[in-house]
Amino acid sequence: QTGKNKLITYQPTPTPTRHLFASQIQMETDLRKAIMENQLLLYYQPRLELSTGQIICLEALVRWNHPTYGMIAPADFIPLAEESGLILPLGEWVLREACLQKARWLAENKLDYQVAVNISPCQFQDEAFADKAIHIIEQTGINPAYLEFEITESSIMQNMEKTIAVLDKLCAKGISISIDDFGIGYSSLNYLKEFPIHCLKIDRSFVKNIQSNSNDWAITNAIIHLGHALNIQVVAEGVEEVGQLDILKETTCTTIQGYLLSPPISAAEIELTFHREDNRPVMIS
Ligand code: C2E
Ligand code: MG
Ligand code: MG
Ligand code: MG
């Protein structure tokens, strides 16, 4: 097997964690600097449509390339960013960079996929969120239809009235909305009928043991059929093994993300592996 048709076995590299920093204040100072001095970068993880074998979306996932400590994973600095308020400038940086990258790909006629951007509940609660986001997108000149915002159930549930106003504003511009980590939040299924939701991303904790745990299988299966009935796309997250993929296909899952297809990789690696002229179906099993 060669090129993108090969199975990628991915070993996450050990990442430095908070304890490398002398103090929380130091880390916060460094992070503020990182946002201003372009030490952040985006990796992208593809989402695959099983029926066609085509990539349909790339999820942007932020990394911090610290001058001393090297590459830091988001789990190690997003919580601090949220506590300190730095998530607002960080989130704006992420959205702008994702739009600029999409614009570059369009200009080079390279990749035709949607780009998904994660939105923290702290950002979503910001009064000016929708206007700021739309402004950034307009500044970069890309069609908002290329964008998907991944939000969590906790973002939605805090203030339903405000949420619907924000989501309507984003949808009116053509931005798609997906629910990330679906199934582990404070779920009320009510919002699925009230809000313009395009996609549910089944949390990978359900997918992990789908082969061995009948409850995980049942929940995953139910979410997939809920999606079909409501005409909402459903993505299984964290698919690592062919055995998991086989079961997901049996349960009529339509789209997947996970290390089995690809871990998050740099924009340059995405271009090499998933460029458009080479849009042969991706075979992963
Ligand atoms: P998420 O949005 O649910 O993203 C999926 C995470 O699962 C990513 O971790 C991805 O690398 C990992 N993953 C994907 N496939 C597999 C798999 O097959 N197996 C396993 N074990 N893991 C898999 P990552 O990039 O470390 O991001 C972690 C979380 O950090 C994200 O979870 C998201 O909540 C947050 N995050 C990342 N980038 C951003 C960002 O730009 N803004 C905000 N607000 N949050 C972000
Ligand atoms: Mg996500
Ligand atoms: Mg997720
Ligand atoms: Mg998550």
Short mmCIF file of C-alpha atoms and ligand atoms in Angstrom, two decimals:
data_model
loop_
_atom_site.label_atom_id
_atom_site.label_comp_id
_atom_site.label_asym_id
_atom_site.label_seq_id
_atom_site.Cartn_x
_atom_site.Cartn_y
_atom_site.Cartn_z
CA GLN A 1 0.00 0.00 0.00
CA THR A 2 1.27 3.44 -0.89
CA GLY A 3 0.51 7.13 -0.48
CA LYS A 4 -2.76 8.07 1.10
CA ASN A 5 -4.08 4.56 0.77
CA LYS A 6 -1.75 3.28 3.44
CA LEU A 7 -2.96 2.71 6.95
CA ILE A 8 -1.53 5.32 9.23
CA THR A 9 -0.53 4.03 12.61
CA TYR A 10 -0.16 7.09 14.75
CA GLN A 11 1.78 7.35 17.99
CA PRO A 12 1.05 10.67 19.69
CA THR A 13 4.33 12.33 20.68
CA PRO A 14 4.68 13.12 24.38
CA THR A 15 3.73 16.74 24.88
CA PRO A 16 4.95 19.09 27.59
CA THR A 17 2.30 20.03 30.09
CA ARG A 18 1.57 22.87 32.43
CA HIS A 19 4.16 21.74 34.97
CA LEU A 20 6.99 22.81 32.62
CA PHE A 21 6.09 26.41 33.31
CA ALA A 22 7.42 28.07 36.46
CA SER A 23 3.91 29.26 37.31
CA GLN A 24 0.47 29.77 35.88
CA ILE A 25 1.27 33.48 35.51
CA GLN A 26 4.36 32.60 33.46
CA MET A 27 2.34 30.32 31.22
CA GLU A 28 -0.29 33.01 30.74
CA THR A 29 2.38 35.58 29.87
CA ASP A 30 3.91 33.16 27.36
CA LEU A 31 0.52 32.35 25.84
CA ARG A 32 -0.35 36.04 25.42
CA LYS A 33 2.96 36.46 23.62
CA ALA A 34 2.34 33.34 21.53
CA ILE A 35 -0.93 34.74 20.20
CA MET A 36 0.72 38.02 19.19
CA GLU A 37 3.94 36.54 17.85
CA ASN A 38 2.47 33.77 15.71
CA GLN A 39 3.70 30.83 17.78
CA LEU A 40 0.29 29.20 17.28
CA LEU A 41 -0.41 27.01 14.29
CA LEU A 42 -3.27 24.97 12.96
CA TYR A 43 -3.26 21.29 12.19
CA TYR A 44 -6.08 19.77 10.16
CA GLN A 45 -7.86 16.44 10.49
CA PRO A 46 -9.96 15.18 7.57
CA ARG A 47 -13.58 14.01 7.80
CA LEU A 48 -14.42 11.20 5.38
CA GLU A 49 -17.78 10.50 3.74
CA LEU A 50 -18.04 6.71 3.66
CA SER A 51 -20.49 6.39 0.73
CA THR A 52 -18.22 8.27 -1.69
CA GLY A 53 -14.79 7.79 -0.12
CA GLN A 54 -14.32 11.56 -0.36
CA ILE A 55 -12.98 13.96 2.22
CA ILE A 56 -15.70 16.52 2.90
CA CYS A 57 -14.27 18.64 5.69
CA LEU A 58 -11.05 19.48 7.51
CA GLU A 59 -11.18 20.22 11.25
CA ALA A 60 -8.73 22.92 12.32
CA LEU A 61 -7.02 22.04 15.62
CA VAL A 62 -4.71 24.55 17.28
CA ARG A 63 -1.17 23.82 18.51
CA TRP A 64 1.30 26.00 20.37
CA ASN A 65 4.90 25.81 19.19
CA HIS A 66 6.64 27.15 22.30
CA PRO A 67 10.19 28.47 21.69
CA THR A 68 11.58 26.45 24.63
CA TYR A 69 9.13 23.61 25.25
CA GLY A 70 8.20 22.75 21.66
CA MET A 71 4.78 21.64 20.49
CA ILE A 72 2.05 21.89 23.13
CA ALA A 73 -1.35 20.22 22.70
CA PRO A 74 -4.57 22.20 23.16
CA ALA A 75 -5.62 20.17 26.22
CA ASP A 76 -2.60 21.75 27.93
CA PHE A 77 -3.43 25.39 27.20
CA ILE A 78 -7.09 25.81 26.17
CA PRO A 79 -8.26 25.53 29.82
CA LEU A 80 -5.82 28.27 30.86
CA ALA A 81 -6.89 30.37 27.88
CA GLU A 82 -10.50 29.99 29.02
CA GLU A 83 -9.72 30.89 32.64
CA SER A 84 -7.66 33.93 31.69
CA GLY A 85 -9.88 35.30 28.94
CA LEU A 86 -7.11 34.75 26.37
CA ILE A 87 -9.50 32.38 24.59
CA LEU A 88 -11.10 35.41 22.91
CA PRO A 89 -7.99 36.65 21.05
CA LEU A 90 -6.88 33.02 20.59
CA GLY A 91 -10.24 32.06 19.07
CA GLU A 92 -10.10 35.05 16.74
CA TRP A 93 -6.59 34.06 15.66
CA VAL A 94 -7.77 30.50 14.95
CA LEU A 95 -10.77 31.62 12.90
CA ARG A 96 -8.72 34.14 10.90
CA GLU A 97 -5.94 31.63 10.22
CA ALA A 98 -8.43 28.93 9.16
CA CYS A 99 -10.09 31.41 6.77
CA LEU A 100 -6.73 32.56 5.37
CA GLN A 101 -5.62 28.96 4.83
CA LYS A 102 -8.91 28.18 3.09
CA ALA A 103 -8.42 31.29 0.92
CA ARG A 104 -4.89 30.12 0.01
CA TRP A 105 -6.16 26.66 -0.95
CA LEU A 106 -8.91 28.22 -3.05
CA ALA A 107 -6.48 30.59 -4.76
CA GLU A 108 -4.18 27.68 -5.61
CA ASN A 109 -7.17 25.62 -6.71
CA LYS A 110 -5.96 22.86 -4.38
CA LEU A 111 -8.51 21.72 -1.85
CA ASP A 112 -12.25 22.09 -2.03
CA TYR A 113 -13.24 21.00 1.47
CA GLN A 114 -15.16 22.79 4.18
CA VAL A 115 -13.12 23.85 7.19
CA ALA A 116 -14.45 23.23 10.72
CA VAL A 117 -13.37 25.54 13.56
CA ASN A 118 -13.82 24.74 17.26
CA ILE A 119 -15.59 27.43 19.27
CA SER A 120 -15.09 27.46 23.04
CA PRO A 121 -18.19 28.00 25.22
CA CYS A 122 -16.43 31.14 26.55
CA GLN A 123 -16.26 32.55 23.02
CA PHE A 124 -19.84 31.59 22.33
CA GLN A 125 -20.99 33.46 25.45
CA ASP A 126 -19.23 36.63 24.33
CA GLU A 127 -21.93 39.17 23.35
CA ALA A 128 -20.05 40.20 20.23
CA PHE A 129 -19.16 36.65 19.10
CA ALA A 130 -21.33 36.38 15.97
CA ASP A 131 -20.53 39.89 14.73
CA LYS A 132 -16.79 39.45 15.36
CA ALA A 133 -16.76 36.09 13.60
CA ILE A 134 -18.67 37.40 10.58
CA HIS A 135 -16.35 40.41 10.43
CA ILE A 136 -13.25 38.19 10.39
CA ILE A 137 -14.71 35.99 7.65
CA GLU A 138 -15.63 39.02 5.55
CA GLN A 139 -12.14 40.49 6.01
CA THR A 140 -10.59 37.33 4.59
CA GLY A 141 -13.02 37.33 1.68
CA ILE A 142 -13.98 33.66 1.81
CA ASN A 143 -17.50 32.40 1.32
CA PRO A 144 -18.93 31.62 4.81
CA ALA A 145 -20.48 28.45 3.32
CA TYR A 146 -16.99 26.93 3.51
CA LEU A 147 -17.07 27.17 7.30
CA GLU A 148 -18.47 25.00 10.01
CA PHE A 149 -18.41 26.01 13.69
CA GLU A 150 -18.08 23.15 16.17
CA ILE A 151 -19.83 24.05 19.40
CA THR A 152 -20.61 21.93 22.44
CA GLU A 153 -23.88 21.24 24.17
CA SER A 154 -22.76 23.38 27.11
CA SER A 155 -22.53 26.40 24.78
CA ILE A 156 -26.07 25.88 23.63
CA MET A 157 -27.72 25.20 26.95
CA GLN A 158 -26.59 28.29 28.86
CA ASN A 159 -29.08 30.73 27.38
CA MET A 160 -31.43 29.22 24.83
CA GLU A 161 -32.87 32.51 23.63
CA LYS A 162 -29.49 34.07 23.05
CA THR A 163 -28.25 30.86 21.42
CA ILE A 164 -31.00 30.84 18.84
CA ALA A 165 -30.31 34.49 17.97
CA VAL A 166 -26.58 33.76 17.51
CA LEU A 167 -27.13 30.56 15.51
CA ASP A 168 -29.71 32.23 13.26
CA LYS A 169 -27.26 35.04 12.56
CA LEU A 170 -24.46 32.59 11.66
CA CYS A 171 -26.75 30.38 9.57
CA ALA A 172 -28.13 33.38 7.69
CA LYS A 173 -24.54 33.95 6.53
CA GLY A 174 -24.29 30.32 5.42
CA ILE A 175 -22.06 28.99 8.22
CA SER A 176 -22.80 25.38 9.25
CA ILE A 177 -23.08 24.36 12.91
CA SER A 178 -22.05 21.05 14.39
CA ILE A 179 -22.37 19.73 17.93
CA ASP A 180 -18.97 18.47 19.11
CA ASP A 181 -18.55 15.70 21.68
CA PHE A 182 -22.24 14.88 21.25
CA GLY A 183 -23.68 12.70 23.99
CA ILE A 184 -21.47 13.67 26.92
CA GLY A 185 -22.88 17.14 27.69
CA TYR A 186 -26.03 18.31 29.42
CA SER A 187 -28.18 17.08 26.60
CA SER A 188 -31.64 18.19 25.91
CA LEU A 189 -32.79 16.76 22.61
CA ASN A 190 -35.22 19.66 22.40
CA TYR A 191 -32.59 21.94 20.88
CA LEU A 192 -32.27 19.65 17.87
CA LYS A 193 -35.73 20.67 16.71
CA GLU A 194 -35.34 24.35 17.64
CA PHE A 195 -31.87 25.10 16.31
CA PRO A 196 -30.32 24.97 12.86
CA ILE A 197 -27.86 22.11 13.47
CA HIS A 198 -26.08 20.52 10.49
CA CYS A 199 -24.04 17.84 12.14
CA LEU A 200 -23.62 15.76 15.31
CA LYS A 201 -20.13 14.56 16.20
CA ILE A 202 -20.43 11.42 18.32
CA ASP A 203 -17.92 11.71 21.16
CA ARG A 204 -15.05 9.32 20.78
CA SER A 205 -15.63 7.85 24.25
CA PHE A 206 -18.62 6.01 22.69
CA VAL A 207 -16.70 4.91 19.61
CA LYS A 208 -13.71 3.65 21.61
CA ASN A 209 -15.33 0.47 22.90
CA ILE A 210 -18.01 0.06 20.27
CA GLN A 211 -16.76 -3.47 19.53
CA SER A 212 -16.83 -4.74 23.11
CA ASN A 213 -19.41 -2.69 24.99
CA SER A 214 -23.03 -3.19 23.97
CA ASN A 215 -24.14 0.04 25.67
CA ASP A 216 -21.61 2.09 23.70
CA TRP A 217 -22.81 0.34 20.55
CA ALA A 218 -26.47 1.03 21.39
CA ILE A 219 -25.87 4.73 22.07
CA THR A 220 -23.81 5.17 18.91
CA ASN A 221 -26.41 3.33 16.86
CA ALA A 222 -29.20 5.47 18.35
CA ILE A 223 -27.37 8.74 17.60
CA ILE A 224 -26.76 7.65 14.00
CA HIS A 225 -30.44 6.84 13.48
CA LEU A 226 -31.51 10.04 15.22
CA GLY A 227 -29.35 11.90 12.71
CA HIS A 228 -30.91 10.08 9.76
CA ALA A 229 -34.44 10.77 11.04
CA LEU A 230 -33.73 14.47 11.58
CA ASN A 231 -31.71 14.76 8.37
CA ILE A 232 -28.58 15.80 10.29
CA GLN A 233 -25.13 14.55 9.30
CA VAL A 234 -23.53 12.32 11.95
CA VAL A 235 -19.75 11.96 12.32
CA ALA A 236 -18.14 9.23 14.40
CA GLU A 237 -15.05 10.72 16.09
CA GLY A 238 -11.93 8.86 17.14
CA VAL A 239 -12.12 5.92 14.74
CA GLU A 240 -8.79 4.11 15.18
CA GLU A 241 -9.40 0.55 14.02
CA VAL A 242 -10.88 -1.23 11.02
CA GLY A 243 -13.06 -3.24 13.43
CA GLN A 244 -14.67 -0.03 14.69
CA LEU A 245 -15.17 1.16 11.11
CA ASP A 246 -16.86 -2.11 10.12
CA ILE A 247 -19.36 -1.82 12.96
CA LEU A 248 -20.01 1.84 12.17
CA LYS A 249 -20.76 0.92 8.55
CA GLU A 250 -23.21 -1.75 9.75
CA THR A 251 -24.99 0.86 11.86
CA THR A 252 -25.26 3.03 8.69
CA CYS A 253 -22.86 5.69 9.90
CA THR A 254 -22.12 8.07 6.99
CA THR A 255 -19.00 10.00 8.03
CA ILE A 256 -15.94 9.39 10.20
CA GLN A 257 -12.88 11.09 11.62
CA GLY A 258 -9.98 9.42 13.40
CA TYR A 259 -6.42 8.17 13.36
CA LEU A 260 -7.44 5.27 11.09
CA LEU A 261 -7.84 7.81 8.29
CA SER A 262 -5.40 10.44 9.55
CA PRO A 263 -4.31 12.21 12.72
CA PRO A 264 -4.39 16.01 12.63
CA ILE A 265 -1.51 17.08 10.32
CA SER A 266 0.00 20.34 9.08
CA ALA A 267 -1.48 22.22 6.11
CA ALA A 268 1.53 21.19 4.01
CA GLU A 269 0.99 17.50 4.84
CA ILE A 270 -2.73 17.86 4.06
CA GLU A 271 -1.84 19.21 0.62
CA LEU A 272 0.49 16.29 -0.05
CA THR A 273 -1.95 13.65 1.12
CA PHE A 274 -5.41 14.95 0.26
CA HIS A 275 -5.02 17.39 -2.65
CA ARG A 276 -7.92 17.79 -5.03
CA GLU A 277 -6.46 16.63 -8.34
CA ASP A 278 -5.98 13.35 -6.57
CA ASN A 279 -9.58 12.93 -5.45
CA ARG A 280 -9.65 9.21 -5.87
CA PRO A 281 -11.74 7.63 -3.12
CA VAL A 282 -9.77 7.17 0.08
CA MET A 283 -9.57 3.47 0.89
CA ILE A 284 -9.08 2.66 4.53
CA SER A 285 -10.28 -0.89 4.78
P1 C2E B 1 -12.18 17.97 19.64
O1 C2E B 1 -12.67 19.20 18.95
O2 C2E B 1 -13.19 16.98 20.04
O3 C2E B 1 -11.09 17.37 18.65
C1 C2E B 1 -10.82 16.01 18.54
C2 C2E B 1 -9.59 15.63 19.31
O4 C2E B 1 -9.47 14.22 19.26
C3 C2E B 1 -8.28 16.18 18.71
O5 C2E B 1 -7.35 16.38 19.78
C4 C2E B 1 -7.82 15.02 17.85
O6 C2E B 1 -6.43 14.99 17.64
C5 C2E B 1 -8.24 13.85 18.69
N1 C2E B 1 -8.44 12.67 17.88
C6 C2E B 1 -8.85 12.62 16.59
N2 C2E B 1 -8.93 11.35 16.15
C7 C2E B 1 -8.56 10.57 17.19
C8 C2E B 1 -8.44 9.15 17.36
O7 C2E B 1 -8.67 8.36 16.45
N3 C2E B 1 -8.05 8.71 18.58
C9 C2E B 1 -7.78 9.56 19.61
N4 C2E B 1 -7.40 9.04 20.75
N5 C2E B 1 -7.88 10.91 19.48
C10 C2E B 1 -8.27 11.41 18.29
P2 C2E B 1 -6.55 17.73 19.96
O8 C2E B 1 -6.15 18.29 18.63
O9 C2E B 1 -5.51 17.47 20.98
O10 C2E B 1 -7.66 18.68 20.54
C11 C2E B 1 -8.28 18.41 21.77
C12 C2E B 1 -9.42 19.36 22.04
O11 C2E B 1 -8.93 20.69 22.20
C13 C2E B 1 -10.43 19.44 20.89
O12 C2E B 1 -11.34 18.36 20.96
C14 C2E B 1 -11.08 20.78 21.20
O13 C2E B 1 -12.06 20.64 22.19
C15 C2E B 1 -9.92 21.58 21.76
N6 C2E B 1 -9.38 22.44 20.67
C16 C2E B 1 -8.49 22.14 19.71
N7 C2E B 1 -8.28 23.20 18.90
C17 C2E B 1 -9.09 24.18 19.36
C18 C2E B 1 -9.33 25.53 18.95
O14 C2E B 1 -8.80 26.04 17.95
N8 C2E B 1 -10.24 26.25 19.69
C19 C2E B 1 -10.88 25.72 20.76
N9 C2E B 1 -11.76 26.49 21.44
N10 C2E B 1 -10.67 24.45 21.17
C20 C2E B 1 -9.79 23.70 20.48
MG MG B 2 -13.91 19.51 17.43
MG MG B 3 -14.92 16.14 19.64
MG MG B 4 -13.35 17.44 22.66
#
